[in-house]
Structures are given as structure tokens and as C-alpha cells.
Tab-separated table of C-alpha atoms in Angstrom:
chain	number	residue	atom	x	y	z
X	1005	UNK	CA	74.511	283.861	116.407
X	1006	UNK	CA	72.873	286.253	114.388
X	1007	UNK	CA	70.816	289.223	116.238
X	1008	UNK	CA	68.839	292.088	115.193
X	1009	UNK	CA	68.637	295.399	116.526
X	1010	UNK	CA	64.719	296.349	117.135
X	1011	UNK	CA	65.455	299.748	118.595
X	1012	UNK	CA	67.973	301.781	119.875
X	1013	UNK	CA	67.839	304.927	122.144
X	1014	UNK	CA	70.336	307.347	124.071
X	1015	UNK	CA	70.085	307.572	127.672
X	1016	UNK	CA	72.172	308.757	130.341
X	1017	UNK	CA	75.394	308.540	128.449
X	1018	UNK	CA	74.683	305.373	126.852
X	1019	UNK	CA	72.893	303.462	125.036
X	1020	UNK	CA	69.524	301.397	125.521
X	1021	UNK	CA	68.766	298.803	122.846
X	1022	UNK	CA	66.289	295.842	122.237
X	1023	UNK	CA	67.482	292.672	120.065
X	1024	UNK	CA	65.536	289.848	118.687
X	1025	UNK	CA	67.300	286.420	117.880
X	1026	UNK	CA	66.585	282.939	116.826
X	1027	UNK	CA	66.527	280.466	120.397
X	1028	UNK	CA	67.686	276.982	119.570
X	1029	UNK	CA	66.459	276.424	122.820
X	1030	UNK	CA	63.265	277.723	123.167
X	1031	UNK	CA	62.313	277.084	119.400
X	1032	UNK	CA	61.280	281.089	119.241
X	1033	UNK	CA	62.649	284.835	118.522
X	1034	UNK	CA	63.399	285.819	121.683
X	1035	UNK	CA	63.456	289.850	122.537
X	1036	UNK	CA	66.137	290.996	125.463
X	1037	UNK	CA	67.089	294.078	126.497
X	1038	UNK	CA	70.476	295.388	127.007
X	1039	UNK	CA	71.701	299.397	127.809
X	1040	UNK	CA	75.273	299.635	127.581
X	1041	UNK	CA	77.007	303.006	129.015
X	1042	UNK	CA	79.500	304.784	126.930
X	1043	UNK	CA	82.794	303.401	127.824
X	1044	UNK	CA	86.816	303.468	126.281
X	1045	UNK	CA	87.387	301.542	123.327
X	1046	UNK	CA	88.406	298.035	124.022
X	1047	UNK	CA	87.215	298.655	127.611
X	1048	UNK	CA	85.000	295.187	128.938
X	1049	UNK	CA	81.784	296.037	131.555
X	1050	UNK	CA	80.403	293.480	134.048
X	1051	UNK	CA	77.111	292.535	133.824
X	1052	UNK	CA	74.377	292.900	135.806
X	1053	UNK	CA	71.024	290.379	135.059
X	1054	UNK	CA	67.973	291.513	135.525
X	1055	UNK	CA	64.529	288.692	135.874
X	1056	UNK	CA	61.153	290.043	135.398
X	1057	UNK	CA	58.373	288.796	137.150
X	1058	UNK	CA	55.180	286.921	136.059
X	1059	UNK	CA	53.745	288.705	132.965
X	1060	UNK	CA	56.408	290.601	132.126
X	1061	UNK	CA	58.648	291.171	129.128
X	1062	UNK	CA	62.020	293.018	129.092
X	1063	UNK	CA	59.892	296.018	128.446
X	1064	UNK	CA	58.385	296.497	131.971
X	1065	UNK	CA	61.927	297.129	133.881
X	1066	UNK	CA	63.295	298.857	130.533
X	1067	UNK	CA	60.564	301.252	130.600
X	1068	UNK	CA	60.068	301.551	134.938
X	1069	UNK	CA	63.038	300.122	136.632
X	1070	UNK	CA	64.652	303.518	136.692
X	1071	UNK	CA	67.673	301.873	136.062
X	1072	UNK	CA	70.115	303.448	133.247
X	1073	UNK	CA	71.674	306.617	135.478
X	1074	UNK	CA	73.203	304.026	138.305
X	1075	UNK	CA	74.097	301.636	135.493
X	1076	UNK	CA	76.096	304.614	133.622
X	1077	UNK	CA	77.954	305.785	137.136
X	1078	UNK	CA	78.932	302.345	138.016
X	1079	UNK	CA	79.637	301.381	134.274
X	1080	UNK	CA	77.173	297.934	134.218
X	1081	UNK	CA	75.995	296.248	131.241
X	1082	UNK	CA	72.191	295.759	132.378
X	1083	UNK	CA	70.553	292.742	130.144
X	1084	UNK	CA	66.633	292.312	130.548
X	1085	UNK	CA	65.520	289.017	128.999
X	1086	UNK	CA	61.993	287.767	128.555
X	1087	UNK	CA	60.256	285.687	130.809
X	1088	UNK	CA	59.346	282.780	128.616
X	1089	UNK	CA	59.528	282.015	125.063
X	1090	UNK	CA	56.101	283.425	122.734
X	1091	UNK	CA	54.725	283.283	119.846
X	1092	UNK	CA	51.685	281.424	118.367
X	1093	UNK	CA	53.317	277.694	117.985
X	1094	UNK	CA	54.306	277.950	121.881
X	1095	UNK	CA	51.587	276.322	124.171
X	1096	UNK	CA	49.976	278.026	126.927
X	1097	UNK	CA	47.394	277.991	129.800
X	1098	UNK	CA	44.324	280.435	130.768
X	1099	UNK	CA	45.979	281.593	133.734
X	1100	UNK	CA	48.014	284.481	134.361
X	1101	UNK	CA	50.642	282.613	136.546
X	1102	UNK	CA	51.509	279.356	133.944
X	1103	UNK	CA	52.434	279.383	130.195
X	1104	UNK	CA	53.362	282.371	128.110
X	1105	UNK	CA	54.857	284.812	131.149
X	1106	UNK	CA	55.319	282.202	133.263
X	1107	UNK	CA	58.733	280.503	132.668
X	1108	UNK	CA	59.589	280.329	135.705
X	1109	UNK	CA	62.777	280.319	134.755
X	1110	UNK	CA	63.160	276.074	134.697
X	1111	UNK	CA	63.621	273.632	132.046
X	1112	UNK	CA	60.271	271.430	131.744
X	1113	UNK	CA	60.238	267.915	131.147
X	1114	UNK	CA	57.046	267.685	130.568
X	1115	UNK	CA	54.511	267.953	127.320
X	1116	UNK	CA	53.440	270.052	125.573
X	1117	UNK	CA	55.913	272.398	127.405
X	1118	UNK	CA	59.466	270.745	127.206
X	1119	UNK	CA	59.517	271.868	123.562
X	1120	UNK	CA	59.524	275.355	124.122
X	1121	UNK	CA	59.661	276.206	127.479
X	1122	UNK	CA	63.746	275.884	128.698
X	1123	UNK	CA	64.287	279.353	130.177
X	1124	UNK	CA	66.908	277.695	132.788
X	1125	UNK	CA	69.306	276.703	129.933
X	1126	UNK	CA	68.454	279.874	127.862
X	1127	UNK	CA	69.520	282.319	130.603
X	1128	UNK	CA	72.130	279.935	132.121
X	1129	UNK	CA	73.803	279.246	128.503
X	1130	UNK	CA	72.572	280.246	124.981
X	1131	UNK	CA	72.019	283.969	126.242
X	1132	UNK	CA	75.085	284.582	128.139
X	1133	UNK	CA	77.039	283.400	125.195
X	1134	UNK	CA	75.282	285.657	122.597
X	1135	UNK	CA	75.844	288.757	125.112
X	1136	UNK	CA	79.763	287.892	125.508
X	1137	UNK	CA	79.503	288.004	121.319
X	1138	UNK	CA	77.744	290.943	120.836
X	1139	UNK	CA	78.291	293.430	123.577
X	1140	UNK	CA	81.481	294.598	125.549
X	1141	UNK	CA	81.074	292.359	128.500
X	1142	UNK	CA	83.347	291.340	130.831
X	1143	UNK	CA	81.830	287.778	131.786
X	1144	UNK	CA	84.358	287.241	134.928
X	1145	UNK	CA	82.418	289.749	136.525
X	1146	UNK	CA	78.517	289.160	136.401
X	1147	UNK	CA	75.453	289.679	139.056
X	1148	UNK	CA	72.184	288.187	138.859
X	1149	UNK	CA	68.954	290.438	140.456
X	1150	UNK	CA	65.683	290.063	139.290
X	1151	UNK	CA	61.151	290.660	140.763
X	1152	UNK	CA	59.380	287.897	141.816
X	1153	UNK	CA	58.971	284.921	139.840
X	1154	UNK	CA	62.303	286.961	138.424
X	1155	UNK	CA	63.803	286.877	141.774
X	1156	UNK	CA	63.074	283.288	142.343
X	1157	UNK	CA	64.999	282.428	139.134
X	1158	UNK	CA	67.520	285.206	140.422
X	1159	UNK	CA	68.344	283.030	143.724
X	1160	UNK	CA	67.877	279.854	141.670
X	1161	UNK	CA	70.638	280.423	139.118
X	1162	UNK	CA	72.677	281.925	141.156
X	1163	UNK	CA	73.058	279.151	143.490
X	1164	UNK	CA	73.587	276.546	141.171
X	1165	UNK	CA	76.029	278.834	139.451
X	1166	UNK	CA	78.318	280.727	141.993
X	1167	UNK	CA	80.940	280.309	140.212
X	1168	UNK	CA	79.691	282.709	137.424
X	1169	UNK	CA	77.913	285.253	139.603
X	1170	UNK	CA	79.860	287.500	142.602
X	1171	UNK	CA	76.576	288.806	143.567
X	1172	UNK	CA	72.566	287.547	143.570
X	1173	UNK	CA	69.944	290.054	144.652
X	1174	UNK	CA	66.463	289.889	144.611
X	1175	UNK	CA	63.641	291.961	144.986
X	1176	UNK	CA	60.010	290.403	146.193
X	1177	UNK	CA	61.378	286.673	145.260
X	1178	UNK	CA	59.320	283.703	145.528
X	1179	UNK	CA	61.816	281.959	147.746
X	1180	UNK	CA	60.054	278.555	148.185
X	1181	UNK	CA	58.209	276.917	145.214
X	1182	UNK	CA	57.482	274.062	146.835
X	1183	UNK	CA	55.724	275.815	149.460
X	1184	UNK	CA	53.264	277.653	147.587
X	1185	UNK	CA	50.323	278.143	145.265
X	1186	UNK	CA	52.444	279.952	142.552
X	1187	UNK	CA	55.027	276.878	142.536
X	1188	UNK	CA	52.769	274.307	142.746
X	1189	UNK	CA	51.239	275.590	139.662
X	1190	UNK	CA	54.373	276.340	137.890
X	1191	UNK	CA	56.683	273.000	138.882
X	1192	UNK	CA	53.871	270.660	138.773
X	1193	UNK	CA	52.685	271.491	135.448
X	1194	UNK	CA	56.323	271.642	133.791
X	1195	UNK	CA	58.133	269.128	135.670
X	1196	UNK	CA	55.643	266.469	137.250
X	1197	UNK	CA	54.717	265.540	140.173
X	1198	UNK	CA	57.846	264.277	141.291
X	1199	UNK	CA	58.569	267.048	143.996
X	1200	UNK	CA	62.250	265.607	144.431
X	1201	UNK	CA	62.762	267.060	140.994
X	1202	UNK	CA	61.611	270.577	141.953
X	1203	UNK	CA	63.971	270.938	145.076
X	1204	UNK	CA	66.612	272.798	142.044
X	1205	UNK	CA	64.206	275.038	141.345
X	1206	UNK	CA	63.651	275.748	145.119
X	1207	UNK	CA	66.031	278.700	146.464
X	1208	UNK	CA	65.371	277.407	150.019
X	1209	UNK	CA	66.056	273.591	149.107
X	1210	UNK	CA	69.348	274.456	147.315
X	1211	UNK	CA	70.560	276.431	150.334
X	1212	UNK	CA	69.374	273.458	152.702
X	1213	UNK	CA	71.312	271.234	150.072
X	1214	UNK	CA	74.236	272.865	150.138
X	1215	UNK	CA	74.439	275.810	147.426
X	1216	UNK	CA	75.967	278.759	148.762
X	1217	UNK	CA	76.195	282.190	146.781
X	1218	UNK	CA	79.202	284.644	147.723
X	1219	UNK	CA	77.075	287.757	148.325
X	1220	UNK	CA	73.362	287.574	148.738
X	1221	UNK	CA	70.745	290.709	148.947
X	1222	UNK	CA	67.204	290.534	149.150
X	1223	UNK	CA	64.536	293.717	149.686
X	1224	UNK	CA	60.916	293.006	150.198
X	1225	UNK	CA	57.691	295.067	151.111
X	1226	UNK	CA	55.641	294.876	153.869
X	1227	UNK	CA	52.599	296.164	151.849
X	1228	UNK	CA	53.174	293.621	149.364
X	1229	UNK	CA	49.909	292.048	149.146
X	1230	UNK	CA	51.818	288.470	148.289
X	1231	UNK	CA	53.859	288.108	150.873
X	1232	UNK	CA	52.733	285.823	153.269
X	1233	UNK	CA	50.528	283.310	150.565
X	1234	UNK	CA	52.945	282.878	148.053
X	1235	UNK	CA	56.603	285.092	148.625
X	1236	UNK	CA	57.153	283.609	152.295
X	1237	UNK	CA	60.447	285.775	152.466
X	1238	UNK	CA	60.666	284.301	156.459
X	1239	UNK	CA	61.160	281.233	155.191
X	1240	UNK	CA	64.310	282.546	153.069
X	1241	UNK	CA	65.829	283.960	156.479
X	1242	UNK	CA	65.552	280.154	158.362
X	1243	UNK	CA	67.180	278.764	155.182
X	1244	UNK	CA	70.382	281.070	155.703
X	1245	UNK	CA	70.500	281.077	159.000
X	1246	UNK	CA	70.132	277.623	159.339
X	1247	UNK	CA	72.866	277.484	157.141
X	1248	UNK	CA	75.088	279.913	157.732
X	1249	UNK	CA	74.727	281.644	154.594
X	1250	UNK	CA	75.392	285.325	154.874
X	1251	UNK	CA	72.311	287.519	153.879
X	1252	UNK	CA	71.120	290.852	154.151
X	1253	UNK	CA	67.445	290.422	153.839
X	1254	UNK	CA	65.841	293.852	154.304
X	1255	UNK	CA	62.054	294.251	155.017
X	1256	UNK	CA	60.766	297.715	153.326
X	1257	UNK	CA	57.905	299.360	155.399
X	1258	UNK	CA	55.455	300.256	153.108
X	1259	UNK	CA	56.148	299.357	149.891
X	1260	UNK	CA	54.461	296.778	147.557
X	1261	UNK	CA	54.826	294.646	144.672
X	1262	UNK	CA	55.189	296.849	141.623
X	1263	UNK	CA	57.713	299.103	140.349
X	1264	UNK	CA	57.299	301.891	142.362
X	1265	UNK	CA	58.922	299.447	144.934
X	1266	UNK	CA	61.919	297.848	142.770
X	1267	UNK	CA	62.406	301.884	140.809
X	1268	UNK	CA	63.171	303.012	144.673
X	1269	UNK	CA	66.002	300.983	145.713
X	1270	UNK	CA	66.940	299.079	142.233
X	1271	UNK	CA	69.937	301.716	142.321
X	1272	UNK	CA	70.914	300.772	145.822
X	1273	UNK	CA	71.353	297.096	144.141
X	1274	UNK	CA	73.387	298.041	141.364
X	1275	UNK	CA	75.814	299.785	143.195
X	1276	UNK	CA	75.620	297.055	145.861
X	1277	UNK	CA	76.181	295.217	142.954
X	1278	UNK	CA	79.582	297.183	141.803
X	1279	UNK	CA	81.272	296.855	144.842
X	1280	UNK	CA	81.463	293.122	144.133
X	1281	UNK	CA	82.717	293.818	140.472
X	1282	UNK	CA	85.365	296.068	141.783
């Protein structure tokens, strides 16, 4: 797969770039991010996903997630995709919370959106495999974290993948879809109204049908003004308990929903994170 190299800069003994490439799946360039520490030759680094939340681009957590001096002490690869395919062929919606910054991370079945808009198999295949290419990565050992509509797709992918991932963390994740406006919105409009259909998409259906994840690590805020409409984080703690999934779910007392929040314990998480790689 060919990639370009948009930029490239030094940062705590390593180095943070941004690539552009051709998607077969989503029909677009797609830009990631990726900061690599300095390492031996022929030495292979896990990798540690990161999922941006509604709006974003790999530029917010590049440029605020605070992220590159834990990343270089632990040795991680730390990849930053986009949040949903862009550019002026791709359709979209008035609203902040569907269409361009609003993948939600799923594969949509339904028009004008299916074209375009398969972030589920673009992060769960066609990016993974470029990164392996590119980059010295050692794909046995991976993590998944990611904000929000980032940390929903974060638990999501995970679970149906825990064979790939030794650790899923989350910060601020929508944890139930199907249980509020956000998902409604999101699901409905790229899959249909058949709610059966969204329960893989649902972190809180997939644990209640089964999925399991070997390590699991969730912070949230209690400022965070979305909590209790549309993150419902208590509903994440029934699901594991209820199924005996081992959690660490951590309520933060004071902190909110931006970056000030994930930039204050996002190095906690990668070197949560590491002791799974080790």
C-alpha cells in the first residue's frame, strides 16, 4: 500500500509523523497519526490504538493527548486514525454528531453512507495491515483505548476482537448505543432500523452476548456534562458485573469531557497498557 509522509517531527526521543493513503474501503485519503520512539534496529514495538471522539481528527490527541513521553518510556507505537472518511464526494448530515466526524466506528449498510462510511473494517483490517507494513510493529502485542464515540469503538472492537488486543481502555465511552440519543442517531441512520443489527456495535450487548476482553479499563468524569444523557457509564458496570467480566471502571471527581481530562491520566493508560505487552 502506498503512503505518504505529510509531516514529520522529533519528540521525546522519537518520532511523530502524519501519513495520508488511498482507503479501498472508505473510497478516500485517509490521514492517521503514528509517533514511533527511537528503538534498536530490527527491534518490533506493540501498539497502542488510540479513537478520537465525535469531531475529531488524529490531530486533536496528536496535538493535546500529552501522550509521546509515556509512549517513549514504555516503548509503544501510538497510531491516531481519523474518525470517518472526508472529503467532498463523501455524504454528510447538518449535525455535529452524524456524517463527516461521526463514524462511529461501524460499517453502514445503508445509503448514501455504505459507500464511504466502513470505519469498522478500516480500523479492524485495511489499517492494521498498512501499520504492520510500514512501521516497526509488533502486531502480537496491541491495545485498543480511545474518547467517547472513540471509546465506544474502543470497547466495540475490542470485544469482537480479543484475540488481537491484550488490553481495551477507554476514556468517557459511550457504552450503550442503543440506549441513547447519540446512538440512535448514529446506528439508525447507518444501519436501519433493525436494532438487532446494532447489538455489535453495542459494548454492553456484546458483553451480555458473550464477548469478553482479557483486561478492561475505563476512566470517566463526574463533571462530564454527558454522562448521564448519553455516556451512561453505570450501565457499563451492570454489564460486567452481570457477567463476570473483570473491570476497573474508575469515576474521576471533577473532571470533564475534553482533554484536560484524557491529557491527565492518558499516561496512567499507557503504562497500564505496557504491563499487558510485557
Amino acid at each position: 500500500m502506498s503512503l505518504e509522509t505529510v509531516s514529520t517531527n522529533r519528540s521525546h526521543g522519537g518520532t511523530q509523523g502524519v501519513y495520508a493513503h488511498a482507503s479501498a474501503e472508505t473510497g478516500t485519503t485517509m490521514t492517521f497519526a503514528v509517533f514511533v520512539p527511537d528503538h534498536e534496529p530490527g527491534a518490533r514495538l506493540p501498539v497502542l490504538w488510540y479513537l478520537s471522539g465525535l469531531t475529531c481528527t488524529h490531530a486533536n490527541v496528536t496535538e493535546k493527548g500529552e501522550f509521546r513521553a509515556a509512549c517513549a518510556e514504555h516503548g509503544i507505537i501510538f497510531v491516531a486514525p481519523d474518525t470517518s472518511p472526508r472529503g467532498e464526494p463523501v455524504p454528510d448530515d447538518e449535525g455535529y454528531d452524524f456524517g463527516k466526524g461521526a463514524g462511529f466506528y461501524v460499517d453502514a449498510t445503508k445509503e448514501p453512507w455504505k459507500a464511504n462510511f466502513r470505519m469498522r473494517a478500516y480500523i479492524e483490517r485495511e489499517l492494521p495491515a498498512l501499520v504492520a507494513e510500514a512501521f516497526p510493529a509488533d502486531m502480537t502485542r496491541q491495545g485498543i483505548t480511545g474518547h467517547s464515540m472513540g471509546g465506544h469503538g474502543a470497547l466495540t472492537i475490542g470485544l469482537r476482537n480479543p484475540q488481537r488486543f491484550r488490553s481495551v481502555s477507554a476514556f468517557a465511552p459511550i457504552v450503550s448505543p442503543l440506549a441513547c440519543p447519540w446512538g440512535e442517531k448514529a446506528l439508525g441512520g447507518y444501519l436501519g432500523a433493525d436494532r438487532a443489527a446494532w447489538r455489535e456495535y453495542d459494548a454492553c450487548a456484546l458483553i451480555a452476548d458473550g464477548a469478553r476482553v482479557p483486561a478492561l479499563l475505563v476512566d470517566q468524569g463526574s463533571a462530564d456534562g454527558f454522562l448521564e444523557d448519553q455516556l451512561k457509564t453505570g450501565l457499563l458496570v451492570e454489564a460486567c458485573e452481570a457477567a463476570g467480566q473483570s473491570a476497573t471502571i474508575r469515576m474521576q471527581e471533577g473532571y470533564d469531557h475534553s482533554y484536560y481530562f484524557i491529557s491527565t491520566f492518558l499516561g496512567e493508560h499507557i503504562a497500564w497498557h505496557a504491563r499487558h505487552f510485557a
